Amino acid sequence: MEWFGDARLAAGPEAAWYLETAFTPGAHLGTVYDDPSTPVVVTGVERMTTIRLPTGRLIVDAPWHDDEDGDYEDGSPTRPPRELAVRIPPGTYPVEIAWTAGPYEFFGEHFDGIACAATRIRLSHDPVAGWEMGLGIHDDIDRLQPGEQVGFSSDANVGCFADAEAWTTLVAPFRTFVDGAPVDRESEQLPDDCERLSDETRQADLVTFTAESGGVVWLGRTGTGAVAAIVVTSGMSGAKA
């Protein structure tokens, strides 16, 4: 049976192009800002780590919010995390970064322009037939305006993937404050200053990633409608998505 998605959630042509191109080594994602002669090239896709999602319920959100620092310290209630409405098969999946390079010069100094174009959880190797926005459980599709994109926000430019059942335990190290300052946390250090934290009691993980001001979650669906990939783009300046 062929999958037909909801047109209100479907990625537009430019967003779909970006989502496909970002994970194609050697492809061009545009040009360097203020330098149309220098392309931004996808240099590779790196397997950053794996993530255990024992419940199939996935949260994609910021691990902390700056405007809630005081609430974290005094134990006041905070807003719920953005859990995706879609359910995925419980399991362990690779988390991958798409890297780009766009060399540039600034005040006479040369930089390689290495950056993260997008981060994904790859659920399968099946080809993606179409892309759609991943709604949260509290999002109302009937309230979407034409062209509107919904997602999560992040003042610190950090997002994360995490199993919903273990969320409270996994984000606690990010939300521990004393006298208004965060307490140092122990975590596994990953490329691009990302981190991985684990809850061994639930056999679940949290993995952070770059998310400039937040991001839109995109679901890559196969021809049958199964989710093959969950992608968050990093908000690259000048990118088409």
mmCIF file of C-alpha atoms in Angstrom:
data_model
loop_
_atom_site.group_PDB
_atom_site.id
_atom_site.type_symbol
_atom_site.label_atom_id
_atom_site.label_comp_id
_atom_site.label_asym_id
_atom_site.label_seq_id
_atom_site.Cartn_x
_atom_site.Cartn_y
_atom_site.Cartn_z
ATOM 1 C CA MET A 1 0.000 0.000 0.000
ATOM 2 C CA GLU A 2 1.447 3.336 -1.052
ATOM 3 C CA TRP A 3 1.764 6.074 1.556
ATOM 4 C CA PHE A 4 0.045 9.401 1.033
ATOM 5 C CA GLY A 5 0.886 12.040 3.643
ATOM 6 C CA ASP A 6 -1.066 15.065 4.769
ATOM 7 C CA ALA A 7 -0.285 17.955 2.411
ATOM 8 C CA ARG A 8 -0.312 20.369 5.355
ATOM 9 C CA LEU A 9 2.751 18.656 6.810
ATOM 10 C CA ALA A 10 4.660 18.002 3.593
ATOM 11 C CA ALA A 11 8.061 19.649 3.097
ATOM 12 C CA GLY A 12 8.116 22.200 0.311
ATOM 13 C CA PRO A 13 10.466 21.724 -2.657
ATOM 14 C CA GLU A 14 13.357 23.702 -1.121
ATOM 15 C CA ALA A 15 13.098 22.027 2.286
ATOM 16 C CA ALA A 16 12.875 18.565 0.683
ATOM 17 C CA TRP A 17 15.909 19.353 -1.489
ATOM 18 C CA TYR A 18 17.904 20.459 1.550
ATOM 19 C CA LEU A 19 16.962 17.401 3.604
ATOM 20 C CA GLU A 20 18.081 15.078 0.818
ATOM 21 C CA THR A 21 21.197 17.039 -0.143
ATOM 22 C CA ALA A 22 22.516 17.539 3.393
ATOM 23 C CA PHE A 23 23.291 13.819 3.682
ATOM 24 C CA THR A 24 24.824 13.455 0.203
ATOM 25 C CA PRO A 25 28.646 13.723 0.424
ATOM 26 C CA GLY A 26 30.069 15.937 -2.306
ATOM 27 C CA ALA A 27 26.819 17.796 -2.881
ATOM 28 C CA HIS A 28 26.593 21.592 -2.749
ATOM 29 C CA LEU A 29 24.239 23.206 -0.223
ATOM 30 C CA GLY A 30 24.676 26.712 -1.572
ATOM 31 C CA THR A 31 27.491 29.224 -1.326
ATOM 32 C CA VAL A 32 29.393 30.951 1.447
ATOM 33 C CA TYR A 33 27.683 34.049 2.813
ATOM 34 C CA ASP A 34 28.796 37.134 0.858
ATOM 35 C CA ASP A 35 30.927 34.953 -1.447
ATOM 36 C CA PRO A 36 28.839 33.377 -4.238
ATOM 37 C CA SER A 37 31.970 31.957 -5.869
ATOM 38 C CA THR A 38 32.729 29.580 -2.963
ATOM 39 C CA PRO A 39 30.366 26.618 -2.506
ATOM 40 C CA VAL A 40 29.318 25.071 0.793
ATOM 41 C CA VAL A 41 30.073 21.372 0.229
ATOM 42 C CA VAL A 42 28.830 18.343 2.155
ATOM 43 C CA THR A 43 32.083 16.724 3.239
ATOM 44 C CA GLY A 44 30.658 13.609 4.863
ATOM 45 C CA VAL A 45 28.183 11.949 7.192
ATOM 46 C CA GLU A 46 29.591 10.925 10.574
ATOM 47 C CA ARG A 47 28.076 8.334 12.863
ATOM 48 C CA MET A 48 28.247 10.293 16.113
ATOM 49 C CA THR A 49 26.873 7.683 18.525
ATOM 50 C CA THR A 50 23.839 5.474 19.100
ATOM 51 C CA ILE A 51 20.688 6.160 21.069
ATOM 52 C CA ARG A 52 18.506 3.673 22.928
ATOM 53 C CA LEU A 53 14.776 4.350 22.663
ATOM 54 C CA PRO A 54 13.118 1.507 24.576
ATOM 55 C CA THR A 55 9.584 2.925 24.457
ATOM 56 C CA GLY A 56 9.488 4.247 20.893
ATOM 57 C CA ARG A 57 8.309 7.584 22.302
ATOM 58 C CA LEU A 58 10.742 10.280 21.203
ATOM 59 C CA ILE A 59 11.271 13.755 22.623
ATOM 60 C CA VAL A 60 13.007 16.323 20.415
ATOM 61 C CA ASP A 61 13.479 19.532 22.365
ATOM 62 C CA ALA A 62 16.047 21.689 24.140
ATOM 63 C CA PRO A 63 17.435 19.941 27.243
ATOM 64 C CA TRP A 64 16.975 23.200 29.181
ATOM 65 C CA HIS A 65 15.488 26.645 28.638
ATOM 66 C CA ASP A 66 17.195 29.794 29.892
ATOM 67 C CA ASP A 67 13.924 31.374 31.030
ATOM 68 C CA GLU A 68 13.313 28.430 33.384
ATOM 69 C CA ASP A 69 16.622 28.520 35.269
ATOM 70 C CA GLY A 70 14.960 29.804 38.424
ATOM 71 C CA ASP A 71 12.278 27.119 38.227
ATOM 72 C CA TYR A 72 14.926 24.410 37.958
ATOM 73 C CA GLU A 73 16.680 25.678 41.073
ATOM 74 C CA ASP A 74 13.612 26.018 43.292
ATOM 75 C CA GLY A 75 11.800 22.968 41.966
ATOM 76 C CA SER A 76 8.850 24.829 40.409
ATOM 77 C CA PRO A 77 6.882 23.172 37.590
ATOM 78 C CA THR A 78 8.215 23.691 34.059
ATOM 79 C CA ARG A 79 6.582 23.307 30.667
ATOM 80 C CA PRO A 80 6.388 19.772 29.279
ATOM 81 C CA PRO A 81 8.937 18.655 26.679
ATOM 82 C CA ARG A 82 8.029 18.363 23.011
ATOM 83 C CA GLU A 83 7.255 14.706 22.494
ATOM 84 C CA LEU A 84 6.619 13.672 18.899
ATOM 85 C CA ALA A 85 3.194 12.317 18.039
ATOM 86 C CA VAL A 86 4.707 9.641 15.808
ATOM 87 C CA ARG A 87 5.739 6.359 17.418
ATOM 88 C CA ILE A 88 8.785 4.440 16.234
ATOM 89 C CA PRO A 89 9.779 0.813 16.852
ATOM 90 C CA PRO A 90 11.660 0.526 20.165
ATOM 91 C CA GLY A 91 15.344 -0.096 19.578
ATOM 92 C CA THR A 92 18.872 1.270 19.334
ATOM 93 C CA TYR A 93 19.591 3.590 16.410
ATOM 94 C CA PRO A 94 22.585 5.508 15.014
ATOM 95 C CA VAL A 95 22.713 9.275 15.384
ATOM 96 C CA GLU A 96 24.514 10.927 12.472
ATOM 97 C CA ILE A 97 25.862 14.397 11.662
ATOM 98 C CA ALA A 98 26.063 15.817 8.142
ATOM 99 C CA TRP A 99 29.207 17.963 7.902
ATOM 100 C CA THR A 100 29.798 20.817 5.468
ATOM 101 C CA ALA A 101 32.764 23.030 4.638
ATOM 102 C CA GLY A 102 32.645 26.550 3.263
ATOM 103 C CA PRO A 103 36.077 28.244 3.505
ATOM 104 C CA TYR A 104 36.034 31.974 4.138
ATOM 105 C CA GLU A 105 38.281 34.881 5.112
ATOM 106 C CA PHE A 106 37.613 37.259 7.974
ATOM 107 C CA PHE A 107 39.859 40.267 8.642
ATOM 108 C CA GLY A 108 42.686 38.568 6.781
ATOM 109 C CA GLU A 109 42.361 35.265 8.653
ATOM 110 C CA HIS A 110 41.303 32.115 6.797
ATOM 111 C CA PHE A 111 38.795 29.636 8.214
ATOM 112 C CA ASP A 112 37.703 26.217 6.933
ATOM 113 C CA GLY A 113 34.033 26.906 7.640
ATOM 114 C CA ILE A 114 33.322 23.416 8.990
ATOM 115 C CA ALA A 115 29.736 23.218 10.248
ATOM 116 C CA CYS A 116 26.899 20.821 11.003
ATOM 117 C CA ALA A 117 24.213 20.989 8.330
ATOM 118 C CA ALA A 118 21.787 18.558 9.969
ATOM 119 C CA THR A 119 21.540 15.762 12.518
ATOM 120 C CA ARG A 120 19.451 12.633 12.148
ATOM 121 C CA ILE A 121 18.379 9.426 13.776
ATOM 122 C CA ARG A 122 18.506 6.805 11.040
ATOM 123 C CA LEU A 123 15.864 4.170 11.664
ATOM 124 C CA SER A 124 16.449 2.176 8.479
ATOM 125 C CA HIS A 125 18.289 2.201 5.149
ATOM 126 C CA ASP A 126 15.039 2.197 3.172
ATOM 127 C CA PRO A 127 14.778 5.075 0.677
ATOM 128 C CA VAL A 128 12.769 8.121 1.714
ATOM 129 C CA ALA A 129 9.765 8.775 -0.512
ATOM 130 C CA GLY A 130 8.694 12.026 1.146
ATOM 131 C CA TRP A 131 9.312 14.412 4.017
ATOM 132 C CA GLU A 132 6.821 15.823 6.497
ATOM 133 C CA MET A 133 6.958 17.874 9.684
ATOM 134 C CA GLY A 134 6.968 15.869 12.876
ATOM 135 C CA LEU A 135 4.138 17.207 14.998
ATOM 136 C CA GLY A 136 4.279 17.154 18.777
ATOM 137 C CA ILE A 137 1.587 15.445 20.806
ATOM 138 C CA HIS A 138 0.136 18.842 21.751
ATOM 139 C CA ASP A 139 0.212 20.322 18.236
ATOM 140 C CA ASP A 140 -3.115 20.760 16.443
ATOM 141 C CA ILE A 141 -2.795 20.162 12.710
ATOM 142 C CA ASP A 142 -6.100 21.927 12.082
ATOM 143 C CA ARG A 143 -4.590 25.174 13.376
ATOM 144 C CA LEU A 144 -1.624 25.142 10.989
ATOM 145 C CA GLN A 145 -1.536 28.071 8.612
ATOM 146 C CA PRO A 146 -0.334 27.553 4.996
ATOM 147 C CA GLY A 147 3.462 27.506 4.983
ATOM 148 C CA GLU A 148 3.696 27.522 8.792
ATOM 149 C CA GLN A 149 6.407 25.372 10.396
ATOM 150 C CA VAL A 150 6.201 24.193 13.988
ATOM 151 C CA GLY A 151 9.091 22.981 16.104
ATOM 152 C CA PHE A 152 11.016 23.629 19.305
ATOM 153 C CA SER A 153 12.978 26.639 20.525
ATOM 154 C CA SER A 154 16.439 26.785 22.097
ATOM 155 C CA ASP A 155 18.067 29.912 23.484
ATOM 156 C CA ALA A 156 21.374 28.043 23.850
ATOM 157 C CA ASN A 157 21.309 26.621 20.293
ATOM 158 C CA VAL A 158 21.207 23.077 21.672
ATOM 159 C CA GLY A 159 18.573 20.422 20.993
ATOM 160 C CA CYS A 160 18.357 16.798 21.988
ATOM 161 C CA PHE A 161 16.827 13.435 21.196
ATOM 162 C CA ALA A 162 15.658 11.421 24.210
ATOM 163 C CA ASP A 163 13.366 8.599 25.194
ATOM 164 C CA ALA A 164 10.215 10.081 26.732
ATOM 165 C CA GLU A 165 9.946 7.569 29.571
ATOM 166 C CA ALA A 166 13.410 8.498 30.880
ATOM 167 C CA TRP A 167 13.188 12.235 30.128
ATOM 168 C CA THR A 168 13.100 13.510 33.709
ATOM 169 C CA THR A 169 16.185 11.537 34.705
ATOM 170 C CA LEU A 170 18.113 12.266 31.517
ATOM 171 C CA VAL A 171 17.664 16.060 31.573
ATOM 172 C CA ALA A 172 18.228 16.468 35.330
ATOM 173 C CA PRO A 173 22.008 17.094 34.915
ATOM 174 C CA PHE A 174 21.242 19.972 32.509
ATOM 175 C CA ARG A 175 18.724 21.455 34.931
ATOM 176 C CA THR A 176 20.691 21.402 38.182
ATOM 177 C CA PHE A 177 21.421 24.970 39.299
ATOM 178 C CA VAL A 178 22.933 26.393 42.472
ATOM 179 C CA ASP A 179 22.885 30.149 43.119
ATOM 180 C CA GLY A 180 21.719 30.710 39.564
ATOM 181 C CA ALA A 181 24.601 28.824 37.947
ATOM 182 C CA PRO A 182 24.498 25.368 36.336
ATOM 183 C CA VAL A 183 26.308 22.558 38.116
ATOM 184 C CA ASP A 184 28.972 20.637 36.180
ATOM 185 C CA ARG A 185 27.621 17.393 34.724
ATOM 186 C CA GLU A 186 29.205 14.125 33.722
ATOM 187 C CA SER A 187 28.473 13.032 30.173
ATOM 188 C CA GLU A 188 30.022 11.293 27.187
ATOM 189 C CA GLN A 189 31.578 13.931 24.940
ATOM 190 C CA LEU A 190 30.760 13.628 21.236
ATOM 191 C CA PRO A 191 31.752 15.502 18.044
ATOM 192 C CA ASP A 192 30.567 19.100 17.605
ATOM 193 C CA ASP A 193 30.449 19.604 21.405
ATOM 194 C CA CYS A 194 27.518 17.219 21.618
ATOM 195 C CA GLU A 195 26.853 15.016 24.633
ATOM 196 C CA ARG A 196 25.316 11.638 25.461
ATOM 197 C CA LEU A 197 23.756 10.831 28.832
ATOM 198 C CA SER A 198 22.271 7.494 29.846
ATOM 199 C CA ASP A 199 19.706 6.075 32.224
ATOM 200 C CA GLU A 200 20.858 2.496 32.734
ATOM 201 C CA THR A 201 17.806 1.626 34.821
ATOM 202 C CA ARG A 202 15.591 2.200 31.784
ATOM 203 C CA GLN A 203 18.292 1.416 29.189
ATOM 204 C CA ALA A 204 17.598 4.787 27.570
ATOM 205 C CA ASP A 205 19.736 7.667 26.287
ATOM 206 C CA LEU A 206 19.730 11.377 25.535
ATOM 207 C CA VAL A 207 21.912 12.834 22.771
ATOM 208 C CA THR A 208 22.363 16.569 22.198
ATOM 209 C CA PHE A 209 22.940 18.244 18.840
ATOM 210 C CA THR A 210 23.400 21.700 17.311
ATOM 211 C CA ALA A 211 20.106 23.549 16.893
ATOM 212 C CA GLU A 212 20.458 27.246 16.136
ATOM 213 C CA SER A 213 17.549 28.881 17.997
ATOM 214 C CA GLY A 214 15.774 25.517 17.856
ATOM 215 C CA GLY A 215 14.495 23.655 14.854
ATOM 216 C CA VAL A 216 11.796 21.893 12.890
ATOM 217 C CA VAL A 217 11.694 18.106 13.116
ATOM 218 C CA TRP A 218 11.310 16.345 9.764
ATOM 219 C CA LEU A 219 10.183 12.754 9.279
ATOM 220 C CA GLY A 220 11.526 10.926 6.236
ATOM 221 C CA ARG A 221 8.888 8.381 5.260
ATOM 222 C CA THR A 222 9.227 5.411 2.941
ATOM 223 C CA GLY A 223 6.751 4.488 0.240
ATOM 224 C CA THR A 224 4.773 2.488 2.796
ATOM 225 C CA GLY A 225 4.702 5.330 5.324
ATOM 226 C CA ALA A 226 7.269 3.898 7.728
ATOM 227 C CA VAL A 227 9.647 6.450 9.270
ATOM 228 C CA ALA A 228 13.167 5.865 7.922
ATOM 229 C CA ALA A 229 14.819 8.982 9.381
ATOM 230 C CA ILE A 230 14.171 11.804 11.830
ATOM 231 C CA VAL A 231 16.102 14.946 10.906
ATOM 232 C CA VAL A 232 16.688 18.347 12.486
ATOM 233 C CA THR A 233 18.488 20.985 10.420
ATOM 234 C CA SER A 234 20.855 23.373 12.169
ATOM 235 C CA GLY A 235 19.631 26.665 10.780
ATOM 236 C CA MET A 236 22.643 27.353 8.562
ATOM 237 C CA SER A 237 22.766 30.942 7.374
ATOM 238 C CA GLY A 238 21.622 31.143 3.772
ATOM 239 C CA ALA A 239 20.446 27.525 3.622
ATOM 240 C CA LYS A 240 17.234 26.670 1.829
ATOM 241 C CA ALA A 241 15.752 24.998 4.911
#
